[in-house]
PDB file of C-alpha atoms in Angstrom:
ATOM      1  CA  MET A   1     175.069 139.705 259.090  1.00 47.00           C
ATOM      2  CA  GLN A   2     172.224 137.581 257.379  1.00 45.00           C
ATOM      3  CA  LEU A   3     171.518 136.065 259.824  1.00 43.00           C
ATOM      4  CA  ASN A   4     171.644 138.913 262.606  1.00 51.00           C
ATOM      5  CA  ARG A   5     168.801 141.230 260.627  1.00 53.00           C
ATOM      6  CA  ILE A   6     167.323 138.117 260.683  1.00 49.00           C
ATOM      7  CA  MET A   7     167.272 137.564 264.880  1.00 50.00           C
ATOM      8  CA  ASN A   8     166.586 140.970 265.081  1.00 54.00           C
ATOM      9  CA  ARG A   9     163.128 141.016 263.073  1.00 56.00           C
ATOM     10  CA  GLN A  10     162.343 138.047 264.591  1.00 52.00           C
ATOM     11  CA  PHE A  11     162.558 139.350 268.434  1.00 53.00           C
ATOM     12  CA  VAL A  12     161.330 142.810 267.231  1.00 51.00           C
ATOM     13  CA  LEU A  13     158.353 140.682 266.200  1.00 54.00           C
ATOM     14  CA  PHE A  14     157.901 138.372 269.294  1.00 54.00           C
ATOM     15  CA  GLY A  15     158.008 142.036 271.842  1.00 54.00           C
ATOM     16  CA  LEU A  16     155.060 143.968 269.865  1.00 53.00           C
ATOM     17  CA  ILE A  17     152.938 140.117 269.184  1.00 54.00           C
ATOM     18  CA  LEU A  18     153.612 140.308 273.343  1.00 54.00           C
ATOM     19  CA  CYS A  19     152.460 143.959 274.289  1.00 52.00           C
ATOM     20  CA  PHE A  20     149.941 144.166 271.174  1.00 52.00           C
ATOM     21  CA  THR A  21     147.562 141.364 271.889  1.00 51.00           C
ATOM     22  CA  ILE A  22     147.744 140.246 275.426  1.00 52.00           C
ATOM     23  CA  PRO A  23     145.445 143.349 276.097  1.00 52.00           C
ATOM     24  CA  ALA A  24     142.321 142.158 273.671  1.00 49.00           C
ATOM     25  CA  VAL A  25     142.895 138.524 275.253  1.00 46.00           C
ATOM     26  CA  PHE A  26     142.900 140.670 279.343  1.00 47.00           C
ATOM     27  CA  GLY A  27     140.004 143.316 277.565  1.00 49.00           C
ATOM     28  CA  GLN A  28     137.159 140.228 276.933  1.00 44.00           C
ATOM     29  CA  ARG A  29     137.133 139.570 280.944  1.00 53.00           C
ATOM     30  CA  GLU A  30     135.214 141.440 283.028  1.00 54.00           C
ATOM     31  CA  ARG A  31     136.557 144.997 284.194  1.00 74.00           C
ATOM     32  CA  ILE A  32     137.238 145.057 287.546  1.00 88.00           C
ATOM     33  CA  GLU A  33     140.077 147.130 287.815  1.00 90.00           C
ATOM     34  CA  TYR A  34     143.239 146.110 290.163  1.00 94.00           C
ATOM     35  CA  LEU A  35     145.637 148.174 291.872  1.00 92.00           C
ATOM     36  CA  PRO A  36     143.820 151.165 291.801  1.00 91.00           C
ATOM     37  CA  ASN A  37     146.234 152.939 294.361  1.00 92.00           C
ATOM     38  CA  PHE A  38     148.978 151.454 292.582  1.00 93.00           C
ATOM     39  CA  ASP A  39     150.518 154.515 290.916  1.00 92.00           C
ATOM     40  CA  LYS A  40     150.402 157.376 293.664  1.00 91.00           C
ATOM     41  CA  ARG A  41     152.944 155.201 295.511  1.00 93.00           C
ATOM     42  CA  THR A  42     155.390 158.063 295.155  1.00 96.00           C
ATOM     43  CA  ILE A  43     158.019 155.750 295.736  1.00 97.00           C
ATOM     44  CA  HIS A  44     157.660 151.545 294.730  1.00 96.00           C
ATOM     45  CA  PHE A  45     160.411 148.590 293.376  1.00 97.00           C
ATOM     46  CA  GLY A  46     159.808 145.356 291.502  1.00 97.00           C
ATOM     47  CA  TYR A  47     162.859 143.262 289.290  1.00 97.00           C
ATOM     48  CA  TYR A  48     162.728 142.498 285.825  1.00 97.00           C
ATOM     49  CA  LEU A  49     164.422 139.379 283.740  1.00 97.00           C
ATOM     50  CA  GLY A  50     164.619 139.512 280.110  1.00 97.00           C
ATOM     51  CA  ILE A  51     166.451 138.540 276.868  1.00 97.00           C
ATOM     52  CA  ASN A  52     168.900 140.564 274.269  1.00 96.00           C
ATOM     53  CA  ASN A  53     171.002 140.499 271.392  1.00 95.00           C
ATOM     54  CA  ASN A  54     173.197 142.851 271.857  1.00 93.00           C
ATOM     55  CA  SER A  55     175.807 143.034 268.961  1.00 94.00           C
ATOM     56  CA  PHE A  56     178.410 146.248 267.631  1.00 95.00           C
ATOM     57  CA  GLU A  57     178.533 148.955 265.127  1.00 95.00           C
ATOM     58  CA  VAL A  58     181.532 149.422 263.319  1.00 96.00           C
ATOM     59  CA  ASN A  59     182.189 151.807 261.195  1.00 97.00           C
ATOM     60  CA  TYR A  60     185.973 152.371 259.344  1.00 96.00           C
ATOM     61  CA  PHE A  61     188.615 155.041 258.171  1.00 95.00           C
ATOM     62  CA  ASP A  62     189.458 155.619 254.290  1.00 95.00           C
ATOM     63  CA  GLN A  63     191.468 151.974 254.231  1.00 93.00           C
ATOM     64  CA  SER A  64     191.522 153.674 249.390  1.00 91.00           C
ATOM     65  CA  GLY A  65     194.753 155.799 250.503  1.00 88.00           C
ATOM     66  CA  LEU A  66     192.673 158.861 249.061  1.00 91.00           C
ATOM     67  CA  ASP A  67     192.845 160.488 252.865  1.00 91.00           C
ATOM     68  CA  PRO A  68     196.157 162.240 253.671  1.00 89.00           C
ATOM     69  CA  ASN A  69     193.879 162.198 257.098  1.00 90.00           C
ATOM     70  CA  SER A  70     192.915 158.372 257.401  1.00 92.00           C
ATOM     71  CA  PRO A  71     195.307 157.180 259.637  1.00 90.00           C
ATOM     72  CA  VAL A  72     194.577 153.159 258.005  1.00 91.00           C
ATOM     73  CA  ASN A  73     199.197 152.502 256.909  1.00 86.00           C
ATOM     74  CA  PRO A  74     199.976 150.522 254.409  1.00 87.00           C
ATOM     75  CA  THR A  75     196.454 151.061 252.613  1.00 86.00           C
ATOM     76  CA  PRO A  76     195.422 147.055 251.619  1.00 88.00           C
ATOM     77  CA  GLU A  77     194.844 145.438 248.452  1.00 87.00           C
ATOM     78  CA  GLN A  78     190.849 144.497 249.869  1.00 91.00           C
ATOM     79  CA  ASP A  79     189.399 146.887 252.414  1.00 94.00           C
ATOM     80  CA  MET A  80     189.404 145.270 255.700  1.00 95.00           C
ATOM     81  CA  PHE A  81     185.946 144.536 257.229  1.00 95.00           C
ATOM     82  CA  VAL A  82     183.923 143.275 260.785  1.00 96.00           C
ATOM     83  CA  SER A  83     181.117 140.529 260.444  1.00 95.00           C
ATOM     84  CA  VAL A  84     179.895 140.683 264.066  1.00 95.00           C
ATOM     85  CA  ASP A  85     177.690 137.119 264.890  1.00 95.00           C
ATOM     86  CA  ALA A  86     175.630 137.665 267.770  1.00 92.00           C
ATOM     87  CA  SER A  87     174.018 135.106 270.395  1.00 91.00           C
ATOM     88  CA  LEU A  88     170.883 135.666 272.545  1.00 93.00           C
ATOM     89  CA  GLY A  89     171.926 136.767 276.398  1.00 95.00           C
ATOM     90  CA  PHE A  90     170.492 137.807 278.724  1.00 95.00           C
ATOM     91  CA  ASN A  91     168.663 140.699 281.741  1.00 96.00           C
ATOM     92  CA  ILE A  92     168.475 140.415 285.498  1.00 97.00           C
ATOM     93  CA  GLY A  93     168.020 143.441 287.842  1.00 97.00           C
ATOM     94  CA  PHE A  94     165.997 145.458 290.287  1.00 96.00           C
ATOM     95  CA  VAL A  95     163.828 148.278 289.373  1.00 97.00           C
ATOM     96  CA  VAL A  96     163.730 151.342 291.788  1.00 97.00           C
ATOM     97  CA  ASP A  97     160.526 153.564 290.227  1.00 97.00           C
ATOM     98  CA  TYR A  98     159.944 157.701 291.319  1.00 98.00           C
ATOM     99  CA  ARG A  99     156.718 159.285 291.083  1.00 97.00           C
ATOM    100  CA  ILE A 100     156.636 162.498 289.718  1.00 96.00           C
ATOM    101  CA  HIS A 101     153.062 163.061 288.404  1.00 94.00           C
ATOM    102  CA  ASN A 102     151.016 160.945 286.930  1.00 93.00           C
ATOM    103  CA  ASN A 103     152.398 160.090 283.643  1.00 96.00           C
ATOM    104  CA  ILE A 104     156.233 160.378 284.430  1.00 97.00           C
ATOM    105  CA  ASN A 105     158.023 157.893 286.450  1.00 97.00           C
ATOM    106  CA  LEU A 106     162.207 158.709 287.240  1.00 98.00           C
ATOM    107  CA  ARG A 107     163.151 154.968 286.788  1.00 98.00           C
ATOM    108  CA  PHE A 108     166.255 153.755 288.215  1.00 98.00           C
ATOM    109  CA  GLU A 109     167.099 150.146 286.593  1.00 97.00           C
ATOM    110  CA  PRO A 110     170.025 148.674 288.144  1.00 98.00           C
ATOM    111  CA  GLY A 111     171.003 144.887 286.652  1.00 97.00           C
ATOM    112  CA  LEU A 112     172.985 142.282 284.832  1.00 96.00           C
ATOM    113  CA  MET A 113     173.963 141.709 281.272  1.00 95.00           C
ATOM    114  CA  SER A 114     175.337 138.856 279.598  1.00 94.00           C
ATOM    115  CA  ASN A 115     175.598 138.655 275.999  1.00 93.00           C
ATOM    116  CA  ALA A 116     178.126 136.641 273.576  1.00 94.00           C
ATOM    117  CA  LYS A 117     179.277 137.860 270.176  1.00 95.00           C
ATOM    118  CA  THR A 118     181.648 135.893 267.520  1.00 95.00           C
ATOM    119  CA  ILE A 119     183.771 138.798 265.528  1.00 96.00           C
ATOM    120  CA  THR A 120     185.247 137.482 262.934  1.00 97.00           C
ATOM    121  CA  PHE A 121     187.541 139.733 260.523  1.00 96.00           C
ATOM    122  CA  VAL A 122     187.341 139.496 256.427  1.00 96.00           C
ATOM    123  CA  ASP A 123     190.422 140.651 254.500  1.00 94.00           C
ATOM    124  CA  PRO A 124     192.511 142.506 257.440  1.00 93.00           C
ATOM    125  CA  ASN A 125     196.557 143.145 255.501  1.00 90.00           C
ATOM    126  CA  LEU A 126     198.259 140.231 257.623  1.00 90.00           C
ATOM    127  CA  ASP A 127     200.090 139.952 253.788  1.00 89.00           C
ATOM    128  CA  ALA A 128     202.249 143.657 254.085  1.00 85.00           C
ATOM    129  CA  ALA A 129     205.360 143.490 253.619  1.00 84.00           C
ATOM    130  CA  PRO A 130     207.252 146.088 252.973  1.00 78.00           C
ATOM    131  CA  ASN A 131     210.851 146.304 251.161  1.00 77.00           C
ATOM    132  CA  GLY A 132     210.073 142.164 250.962  1.00 77.00           C
ATOM    133  CA  VAL A 133     209.804 142.117 254.744  1.00 80.00           C
ATOM    134  CA  PRO A 134     206.991 141.223 256.597  1.00 85.00           C
ATOM    135  CA  ILE A 135     205.186 143.000 259.188  1.00 86.00           C
ATOM    136  CA  TYR A 136     202.916 140.612 260.985  1.00 85.00           C
ATOM    137  CA  GLY A 137     204.564 137.003 260.220  1.00 79.00           C
ATOM    138  CA  ASN A 138     205.148 136.126 263.846  1.00 81.00           C
ATOM    139  CA  SER A 139     201.183 137.294 264.480  1.00 86.00           C
ATOM    140  CA  THR A 140     197.944 134.704 264.663  1.00 89.00           C
ATOM    141  CA  SER A 141     196.526 133.966 261.688  1.00 89.00           C
ATOM    142  CA  ILE A 142     192.770 133.315 263.154  1.00 93.00           C
ATOM    143  CA  LEU A 143     190.965 135.605 262.010  1.00 94.00           C
ATOM    144  CA  GLU A 144     187.897 134.141 264.432  1.00 95.00           C
ATOM    145  CA  ARG A 145     187.270 136.030 268.171  1.00 95.00           C
ATOM    146  CA  GLU A 146     185.075 134.842 270.569  1.00 94.00           C
ATOM    147  CA  VAL A 147     183.770 137.842 272.830  1.00 93.00           C
ATOM    148  CA  SER A 148     182.066 137.730 275.778  1.00 89.00           C
ATOM    149  CA  GLY A 149     180.756 140.432 277.800  1.00 87.00           C
ATOM    150  CA  THR A 150     179.086 140.536 281.126  1.00 93.00           C
ATOM    151  CA  TYR A 151     178.468 144.200 282.130  1.00 96.00           C
ATOM    152  CA  LEU A 152     176.580 145.930 285.187  1.00 97.00           C
ATOM    153  CA  HIS A 153     174.182 147.952 283.082  1.00 97.00           C
ATOM    154  CA  LEU A 154     173.199 151.688 285.565  1.00 97.00           C
ATOM    155  CA  PRO A 155     170.504 153.003 283.466  1.00 97.00           C
ATOM    156  CA  LEU A 156     167.924 156.271 284.909  1.00 98.00           C
ATOM    157  CA  LEU A 157     165.027 156.514 282.687  1.00 98.00           C
ATOM    158  CA  LEU A 158     162.630 158.518 282.407  1.00 98.00           C
ATOM    159  CA  LYS A 159     158.466 157.313 281.911  1.00 98.00           C
ATOM    160  CA  LEU A 160     156.563 158.772 279.956  1.00 97.00           C
ATOM    161  CA  SER A 161     152.847 157.653 280.420  1.00 97.00           C
ATOM    162  CA  THR A 162     148.896 157.939 278.711  1.00 96.00           C
ATOM    163  CA  ASN A 163     146.477 157.267 281.169  1.00 95.00           C
ATOM    164  CA  ARG A 164     145.682 154.326 282.330  1.00 94.00           C
ATOM    165  CA  LEU A 165     142.412 152.284 279.759  1.00 93.00           C
ATOM    166  CA  ASN A 166     140.995 150.119 282.622  1.00 92.00           C
ATOM    167  CA  ASN A 167     143.946 147.341 283.232  1.00 95.00           C
ATOM    168  CA  ILE A 168     146.818 148.184 280.790  1.00 96.00           C
ATOM    169  CA  ARG A 169     148.917 151.436 280.704  1.00 96.00           C
ATOM    170  CA  PRO A 170     151.262 152.413 277.433  1.00 97.00           C
ATOM    171  CA  TYR A 171     153.997 154.264 278.109  1.00 98.00           C
ATOM    172  CA  ILE A 172     157.432 155.023 276.379  1.00 97.00           C
ATOM    173  CA  ILE A 173     160.613 155.629 278.232  1.00 97.00           C
ATOM    174  CA  GLY A 174     164.098 156.609 277.160  1.00 97.00           C
ATOM    175  CA  GLY A 175     167.313 157.571 278.961  1.00 98.00           C
ATOM    176  CA  VAL A 176     171.136 157.247 279.558  1.00 98.00           C
ATOM    177  CA  SER A 177     173.520 153.964 281.421  1.00 97.00           C
ATOM    178  CA  TYR A 178     176.308 153.760 282.583  1.00 97.00           C
ATOM    179  CA  ASP A 179     178.381 150.650 281.381  1.00 97.00           C
ATOM    180  CA  TYR A 180     180.925 148.395 282.569  1.00 97.00           C
ATOM    181  CA  ASN A 181     181.934 145.666 281.381  1.00 96.00           C
ATOM    182  CA  PHE A 182     183.950 142.790 283.101  1.00 95.00           C
ATOM    183  CA  SER A 183     185.227 140.766 279.867  1.00 92.00           C
ATOM    184  CA  SER A 184     186.629 143.876 278.542  1.00 93.00           C
ATOM    185  CA  ASN A 185     190.475 142.686 278.804  1.00 91.00           C
ATOM    186  CA  GLU A 186     191.352 146.880 278.721  1.00 91.00           C
ATOM    187  CA  LYS A 187     194.292 145.687 280.985  1.00 89.00           C
ATOM    188  CA  ASN A 188     194.943 143.212 278.817  1.00 89.00           C
ATOM    189  CA  GLY A 189     198.918 143.030 277.702  1.00 87.00           C
ATOM    190  CA  LYS A 190     197.659 141.338 274.884  1.00 91.00           C
ATOM    191  CA  ASP A 191     196.257 142.146 272.174  1.00 92.00           C
ATOM    192  CA  ASN A 192     194.496 140.788 268.689  1.00 94.00           C
ATOM    193  CA  PHE A 193     198.549 139.804 267.352  1.00 91.00           C
ATOM    194  CA  GLU A 194     198.125 136.961 269.965  1.00 92.00           C
ATOM    195  CA  GLN A 195     194.042 136.739 268.829  1.00 93.00           C
ATOM    196  CA  GLU A 196     192.581 138.231 272.138  1.00 93.00           C
ATOM    197  CA  PHE A 197     190.134 141.387 271.526  1.00 95.00           C
ATOM    198  CA  ARG A 198     190.216 144.156 273.893  1.00 96.00           C
ATOM    199  CA  MET A 199     187.399 146.933 274.884  1.00 96.00           C
ATOM    200  CA  THR A 200     187.403 149.180 277.466  1.00 96.00           C
ATOM    201  CA  ALA A 201     185.595 148.774 280.998  1.00 96.00           C
ATOM    202  CA  HIS A 202     183.714 152.172 281.621  1.00 97.00           C
ATOM    203  CA  ASN A 203     181.413 152.481 278.923  1.00 97.00           C
ATOM    204  CA  PHE A 204     178.114 155.473 278.450  1.00 97.00           C
ATOM    205  CA  MET A 205     174.746 153.865 276.359  1.00 97.00           C
ATOM    206  CA  TYR A 206     171.385 155.422 275.928  1.00 96.00           C
ATOM    207  CA  GLU A 207     168.303 153.997 275.229  1.00 97.00           C
ATOM    208  CA  VAL A 208     164.925 153.732 274.210  1.00 97.00           C
ATOM    209  CA  GLY A 209     162.139 151.624 274.880  1.00 97.00           C
ATOM    210  CA  PHE A 210     158.705 151.302 275.180  1.00 97.00           C
ATOM    211  CA  GLY A 211     156.027 148.868 276.794  1.00 97.00           C
ATOM    212  CA  VAL A 212     152.567 148.271 278.571  1.00 97.00           C
ATOM    213  CA  ASP A 213     152.058 148.242 282.098  1.00 97.00           C
ATOM    214  CA  PHE A 214     149.557 145.372 283.321  1.00 97.00           C
ATOM    215  CA  TYR A 215     147.628 145.059 286.115  1.00 96.00           C
ATOM    216  CA  MET A 216     147.369 142.494 288.120  1.00 95.00           C
ATOM    217  CA  TYR A 217     145.446 141.203 291.155  1.00 92.00           C
ATOM    218  CA  PHE A 218     148.257 141.353 292.763  1.00 94.00           C
ATOM    219  CA  PHE A 219     150.949 143.102 291.024  1.00 94.00           C
ATOM    220  CA  LYS A 220     151.977 144.829 287.735  1.00 96.00           C
ATOM    221  CA  PHE A 221     153.438 143.191 285.309  1.00 97.00           C
ATOM    222  CA  THR A 222     155.440 144.581 282.044  1.00 97.00           C
ATOM    223  CA  PRO A 223     156.864 143.644 279.059  1.00 97.00           C
ATOM    224  CA  SER A 224     159.119 145.818 277.443  1.00 96.00           C
ATOM    225  CA  ILE A 225     161.124 146.329 274.324  1.00 97.00           C
ATOM    226  CA  ARG A 226     164.784 148.765 274.849  1.00 96.00           C
ATOM    227  CA  GLY A 227     167.251 149.626 272.036  1.00 96.00           C
ATOM    228  CA  ILE A 228     170.360 149.972 273.790  1.00 96.00           C
ATOM    229  CA  PHE A 229     173.283 151.614 272.030  1.00 97.00           C
ATOM    230  CA  ALA A 230     176.422 152.949 272.404  1.00 96.00           C
ATOM    231  CA  MET A 231     178.099 156.968 273.302  1.00 97.00           C
ATOM    232  CA  ASN A 232     181.476 156.248 272.734  1.00 97.00           C
ATOM    233  CA  ASN A 233     184.066 153.900 271.029  1.00 97.00           C
ATOM    234  CA  GLU A 234     184.027 150.972 273.842  1.00 97.00           C
ATOM    235  CA  LEU A 235     187.696 149.606 271.179  1.00 96.00           C
ATOM    236  CA  ILE A 236     190.367 149.278 272.342  1.00 96.00           C
ATOM    237  CA  ASN A 237     193.699 149.553 269.291  1.00 94.00           C
ATOM    238  CA  ASP A 238     196.241 147.338 269.168  1.00 93.00           C
ATOM    239  CA  THR A 239     199.810 148.352 269.606  1.00 88.00           C
ATOM    240  CA  ASN A 240     201.821 148.645 266.331  1.00 82.00           C
ATOM    241  CA  PRO A 241     204.700 146.422 264.934  1.00 76.00           C
ATOM    242  CA  ASN A 242     207.661 147.891 267.301  1.00 71.00           C
ATOM    243  CA  ALA A 243     210.254 147.606 264.228  1.00 74.00           C
ATOM    244  CA  TYR A 244     207.589 149.608 261.923  1.00 78.00           C
ATOM    245  CA  PRO A 245     205.342 152.474 264.066  1.00 77.00           C
ATOM    246  CA  GLU A 246     204.024 154.048 261.391  1.00 80.00           C
ATOM    247  CA  TYR A 247     202.364 150.963 260.654  1.00 85.00           C
ATOM    248  CA  SER A 248     198.839 149.955 261.734  1.00 88.00           C
ATOM    249  CA  SER A 249     197.712 146.868 262.916  1.00 91.00           C
ATOM    250  CA  PRO A 250     195.898 144.997 260.454  1.00 92.00           C
ATOM    251  CA  TRP A 251     193.130 144.390 263.101  1.00 94.00           C
ATOM    252  CA  THR A 252     191.549 147.236 264.821  1.00 94.00           C
ATOM    253  CA  GLY A 253     193.633 150.168 263.017  1.00 93.00           C
ATOM    254  CA  PRO A 254     191.174 151.386 260.324  1.00 95.00           C
ATOM    255  CA  ILE A 255     188.339 150.683 262.433  1.00 96.00           C
ATOM    256  CA  ASP A 256     186.919 154.479 263.188  1.00 96.00           C
ATOM    257  CA  PHE A 257     184.211 153.564 265.644  1.00 97.00           C
ATOM    258  CA  LEU A 258     182.714 150.092 267.957  1.00 97.00           C
ATOM    259  CA  GLY A 259     180.166 150.191 269.544  1.00 96.00           C
ATOM    260  CA  THR A 260     177.521 148.514 270.940  1.00 95.00           C
ATOM    261  CA  ARG A 261     174.288 148.410 268.969  1.00 95.00           C
ATOM    262  CA  GLY A 262     171.243 146.008 270.785  1.00 94.00           C
ATOM    263  CA  ILE A 263     167.947 145.467 271.086  1.00 95.00           C
ATOM    264  CA  PHE A 264     165.873 143.287 274.372  1.00 92.00           C
ATOM    265  CA  LEU A 265     162.824 143.010 275.084  1.00 96.00           C
ATOM    266  CA  ASN A 266     161.811 142.626 280.026  1.00 96.00           C
ATOM    267  CA  LEU A 267     159.570 141.265 282.559  1.00 97.00           C
ATOM    268  CA  THR A 268     159.466 143.101 285.146  1.00 97.00           C
ATOM    269  CA  PHE A 269     156.681 142.728 287.710  1.00 97.00           C
ATOM    270  CA  GLU A 270     156.119 145.548 290.324  1.00 96.00           C
TER     271      GLU A 270
END
């Protein structure tokens, strides 16, 4: 978790340096305005490439046994929690930009996002044994899951730009997206008892970010930083043991919400 936070800070710092130091470099050159009529188009197209560091936010039910509304059963001796180690992934897609106003654009940016994560279950209650009978005796004892995700990312975004200053134009952007997870395992009959981690295939996200448009001689180049946040719970719960249906899974039973939280850097060419 600590490593993941350090990577996020480095990721943001790199993006900030990219977005705010490049204008200073361009400002030292002769001030020739490139593509003066570019923003007068009603519609234009482009593509983007990028990298991401997408992880999970995990919230838990009460595991103390004091909350009567908590579905965690049996009460563990130690609270189970999940550690997420995310690696860098990539983004690729294209852009359709519709001009609404001089400073407002509606953008559709369909693409693919790919990312891999290692999930570690810490202190799952695998030793539960009411009346001396072990419930999870046939379950796997392997605590790590490799979760690879490839998403069809379909965001609809509103871009709010400042007035153009020579060949640069900062902006903020935000909106919602539908994401289809090709690697969800949603319909897999196996679950964590057999070392299969399952997630929902259909998900909704919102994203916010900022960037700077740079007007080049032949095209517009735009680095941007985005944050992406899941609105729905992406976790599919394990099936409770057949012999003890009132007992929750030691893997997913304590989890109330699991959703994508990430940051990505896109380089757009229009």
